Short mmCIF file of C-alpha atoms in Angstrom, two decimals:
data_model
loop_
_atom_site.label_atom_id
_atom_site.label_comp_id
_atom_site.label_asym_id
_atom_site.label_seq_id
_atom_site.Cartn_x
_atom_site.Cartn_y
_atom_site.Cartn_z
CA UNK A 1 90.18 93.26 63.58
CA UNK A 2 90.21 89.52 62.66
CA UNK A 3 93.88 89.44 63.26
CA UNK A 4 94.62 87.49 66.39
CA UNK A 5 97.49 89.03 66.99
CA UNK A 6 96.11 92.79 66.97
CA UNK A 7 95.17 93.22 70.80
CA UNK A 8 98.89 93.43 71.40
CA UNK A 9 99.35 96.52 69.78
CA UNK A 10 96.13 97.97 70.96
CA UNK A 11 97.30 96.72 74.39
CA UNK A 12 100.87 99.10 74.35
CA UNK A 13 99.51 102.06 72.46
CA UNK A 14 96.79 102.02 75.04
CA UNK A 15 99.12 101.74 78.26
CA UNK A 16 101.50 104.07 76.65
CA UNK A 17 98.71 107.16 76.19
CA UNK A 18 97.66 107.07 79.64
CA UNK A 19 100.70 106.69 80.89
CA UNK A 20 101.89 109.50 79.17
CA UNK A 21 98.66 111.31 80.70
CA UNK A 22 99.57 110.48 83.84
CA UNK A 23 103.02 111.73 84.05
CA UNK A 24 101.93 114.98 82.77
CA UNK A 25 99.84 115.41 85.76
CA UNK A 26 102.11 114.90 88.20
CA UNK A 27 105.33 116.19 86.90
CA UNK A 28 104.65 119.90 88.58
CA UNK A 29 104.93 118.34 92.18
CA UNK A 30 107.01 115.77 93.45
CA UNK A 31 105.63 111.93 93.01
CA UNK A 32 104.08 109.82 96.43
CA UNK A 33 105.27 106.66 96.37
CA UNK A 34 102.51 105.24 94.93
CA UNK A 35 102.37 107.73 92.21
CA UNK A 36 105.78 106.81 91.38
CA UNK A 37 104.80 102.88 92.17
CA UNK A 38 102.32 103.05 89.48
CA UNK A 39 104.24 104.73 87.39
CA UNK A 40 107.46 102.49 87.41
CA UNK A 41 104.42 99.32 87.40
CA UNK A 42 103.27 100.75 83.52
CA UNK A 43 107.13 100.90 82.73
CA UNK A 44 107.64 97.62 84.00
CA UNK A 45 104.87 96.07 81.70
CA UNK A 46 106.01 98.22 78.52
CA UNK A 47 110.04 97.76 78.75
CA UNK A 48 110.67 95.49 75.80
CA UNK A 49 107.40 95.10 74.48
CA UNK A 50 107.40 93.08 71.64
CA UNK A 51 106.26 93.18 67.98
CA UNK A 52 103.41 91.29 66.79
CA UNK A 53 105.24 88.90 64.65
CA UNK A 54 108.70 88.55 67.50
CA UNK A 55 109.40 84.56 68.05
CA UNK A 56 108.65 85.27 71.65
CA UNK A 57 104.84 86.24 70.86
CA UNK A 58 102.85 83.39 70.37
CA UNK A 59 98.69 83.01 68.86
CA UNK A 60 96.13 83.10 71.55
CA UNK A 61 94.03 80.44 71.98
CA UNK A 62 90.25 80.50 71.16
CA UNK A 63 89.90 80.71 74.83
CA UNK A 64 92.26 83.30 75.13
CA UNK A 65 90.66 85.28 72.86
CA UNK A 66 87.80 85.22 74.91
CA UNK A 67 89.95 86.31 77.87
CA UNK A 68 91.49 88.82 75.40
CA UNK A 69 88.04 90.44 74.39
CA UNK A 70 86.87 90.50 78.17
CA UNK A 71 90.07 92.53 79.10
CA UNK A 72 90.30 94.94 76.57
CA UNK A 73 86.22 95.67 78.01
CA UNK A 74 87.94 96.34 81.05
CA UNK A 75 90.52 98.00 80.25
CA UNK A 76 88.55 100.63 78.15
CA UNK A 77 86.21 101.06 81.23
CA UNK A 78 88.94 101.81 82.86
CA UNK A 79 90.48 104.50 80.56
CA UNK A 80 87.20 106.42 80.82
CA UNK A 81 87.28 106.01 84.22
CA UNK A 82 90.81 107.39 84.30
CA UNK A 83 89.77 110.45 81.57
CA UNK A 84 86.77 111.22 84.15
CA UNK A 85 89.54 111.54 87.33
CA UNK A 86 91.81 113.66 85.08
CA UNK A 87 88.99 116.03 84.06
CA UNK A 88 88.37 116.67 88.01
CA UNK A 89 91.95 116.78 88.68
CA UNK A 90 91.94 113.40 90.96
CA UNK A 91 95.43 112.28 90.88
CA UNK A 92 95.37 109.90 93.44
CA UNK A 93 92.00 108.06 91.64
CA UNK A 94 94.57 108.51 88.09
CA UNK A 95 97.11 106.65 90.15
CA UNK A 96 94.85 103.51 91.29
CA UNK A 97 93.11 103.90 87.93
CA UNK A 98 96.40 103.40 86.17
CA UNK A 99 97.48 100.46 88.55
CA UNK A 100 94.66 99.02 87.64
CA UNK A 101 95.15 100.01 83.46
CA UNK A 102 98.38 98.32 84.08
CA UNK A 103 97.42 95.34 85.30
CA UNK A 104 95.07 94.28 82.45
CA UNK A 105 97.63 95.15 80.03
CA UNK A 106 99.97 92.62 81.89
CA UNK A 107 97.41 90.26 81.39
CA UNK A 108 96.61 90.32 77.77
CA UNK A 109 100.63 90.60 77.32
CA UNK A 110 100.96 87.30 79.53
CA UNK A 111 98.70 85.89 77.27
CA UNK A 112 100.87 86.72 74.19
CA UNK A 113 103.90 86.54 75.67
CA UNK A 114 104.41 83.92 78.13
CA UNK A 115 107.76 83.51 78.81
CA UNK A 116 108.40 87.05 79.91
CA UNK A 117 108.51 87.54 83.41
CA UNK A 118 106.34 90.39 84.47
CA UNK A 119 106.55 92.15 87.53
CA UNK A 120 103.85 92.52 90.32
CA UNK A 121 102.52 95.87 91.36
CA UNK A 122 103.34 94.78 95.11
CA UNK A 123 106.93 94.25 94.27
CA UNK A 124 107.61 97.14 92.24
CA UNK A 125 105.48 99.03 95.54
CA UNK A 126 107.73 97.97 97.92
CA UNK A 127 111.10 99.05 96.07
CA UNK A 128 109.46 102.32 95.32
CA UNK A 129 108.50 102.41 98.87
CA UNK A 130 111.56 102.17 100.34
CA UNK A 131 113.38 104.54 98.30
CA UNK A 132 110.62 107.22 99.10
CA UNK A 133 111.33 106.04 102.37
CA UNK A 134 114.96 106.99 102.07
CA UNK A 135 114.69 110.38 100.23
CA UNK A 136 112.27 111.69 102.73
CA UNK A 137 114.89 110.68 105.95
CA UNK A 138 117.18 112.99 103.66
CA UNK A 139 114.56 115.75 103.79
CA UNK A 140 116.11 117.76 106.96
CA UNK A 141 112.42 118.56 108.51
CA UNK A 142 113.70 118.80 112.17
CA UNK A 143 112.34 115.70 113.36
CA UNK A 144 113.88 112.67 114.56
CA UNK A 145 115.23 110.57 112.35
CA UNK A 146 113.79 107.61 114.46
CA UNK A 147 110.38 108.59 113.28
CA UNK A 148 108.73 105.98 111.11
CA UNK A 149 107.22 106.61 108.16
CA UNK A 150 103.37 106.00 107.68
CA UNK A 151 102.80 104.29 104.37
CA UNK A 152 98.95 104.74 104.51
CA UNK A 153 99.52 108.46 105.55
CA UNK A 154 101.89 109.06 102.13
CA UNK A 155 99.92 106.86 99.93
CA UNK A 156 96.18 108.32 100.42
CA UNK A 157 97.10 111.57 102.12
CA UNK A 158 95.84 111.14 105.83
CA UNK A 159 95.53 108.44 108.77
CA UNK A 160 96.81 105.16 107.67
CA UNK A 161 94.17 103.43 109.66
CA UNK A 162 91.63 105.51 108.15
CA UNK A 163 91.98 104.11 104.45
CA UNK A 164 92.96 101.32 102.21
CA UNK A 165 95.93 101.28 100.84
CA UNK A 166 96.86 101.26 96.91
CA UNK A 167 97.15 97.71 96.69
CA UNK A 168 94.02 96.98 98.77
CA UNK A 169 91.86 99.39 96.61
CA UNK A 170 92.89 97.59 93.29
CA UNK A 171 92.68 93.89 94.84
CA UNK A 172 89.03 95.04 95.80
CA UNK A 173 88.25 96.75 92.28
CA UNK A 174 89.78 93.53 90.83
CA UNK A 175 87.36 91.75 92.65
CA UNK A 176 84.33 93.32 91.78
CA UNK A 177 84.94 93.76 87.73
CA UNK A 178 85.53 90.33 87.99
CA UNK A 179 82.13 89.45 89.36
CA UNK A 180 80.37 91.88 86.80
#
């Protein structure tokens, strides 16, 4: 544990279990977009990750460290949090709990590696988005193929206006983990 460099392994293998988790509960059905969003987000932060002694790594700072040590707290929190939804079969908490997984594992992997230029959940959403958008107009359900789509409706399984969406959820859960 006195090696620096450590939390970047720890960081992957992490990511990569629940991951792994997470596609196993929810290969039976097919994906929502955000299930797929989040999914795509984890493979976005693990595609090329690098070894702890690659040129493009660099030593944290003391100060990183610091920041290192505060989001692996997180991050654990948030793998029993994710181990407590899988238990009672809550796939849509798994998916914002492994948005949110994600995300601190981009962080501690900006912190290593800072050249490499990580996607944002909200960019990989909106690609993922609009090809859910597209299969689903291929789905012949007898409607009009004028009908728009209701992202809120897809993403949290009833009235768009009636709950946050993915991306609201984990800016607001970012928020308060921060203040703790």
């Amino acid at each position: 544990m006195s090696n620096p460099m450590i939390g970047l392994k720890i960081a992957a293998e992490r990511l990569s279990i629940v991951r792994y988790v997470f596609l196993v509960s929810v290969e039976d059905g097919i994906a929502s977009a955000a299930q797929r969003a989040s999914l795509e987000y984890s493979d976005a932060v693990l595609i090329g990750w690098p070894e702890m002694d690659s040129a493009q790594v660099v030593e944290p700072t003391e100060a990183q460290l610091v920041t290192m040590r505060e989001l692996m707290r997180q991050l654990e929190r948030g793998i029993a949090r994710f181990s407590r939804e899988e238990a009672d079969r809550d796939v849509d908490g798994m998916t914002n709990t492994l948005v949110s997984i994600t995300h601190r594992v981009a962080e501690m992997r900006r912190i290593y590696e800072p050249s490499f230029p990580l996607p944002t959940f909200a960019e990989i959403r909106r690609v993922v988005q609009a090809e859910w958008d597209e299969d689903m107009g291929k789905i012949d359900t007898g409607e009009s193929e004028a009908e728009p789509t209701v992202q809120g409706a897809l993403d949290m399984g009833g009235d768009a206006d009636a709950a946050p969406t993915l991306s609201e959820t984990l800016e607001q859960e970012i928020r308060s983990e921060d203040q703790q």
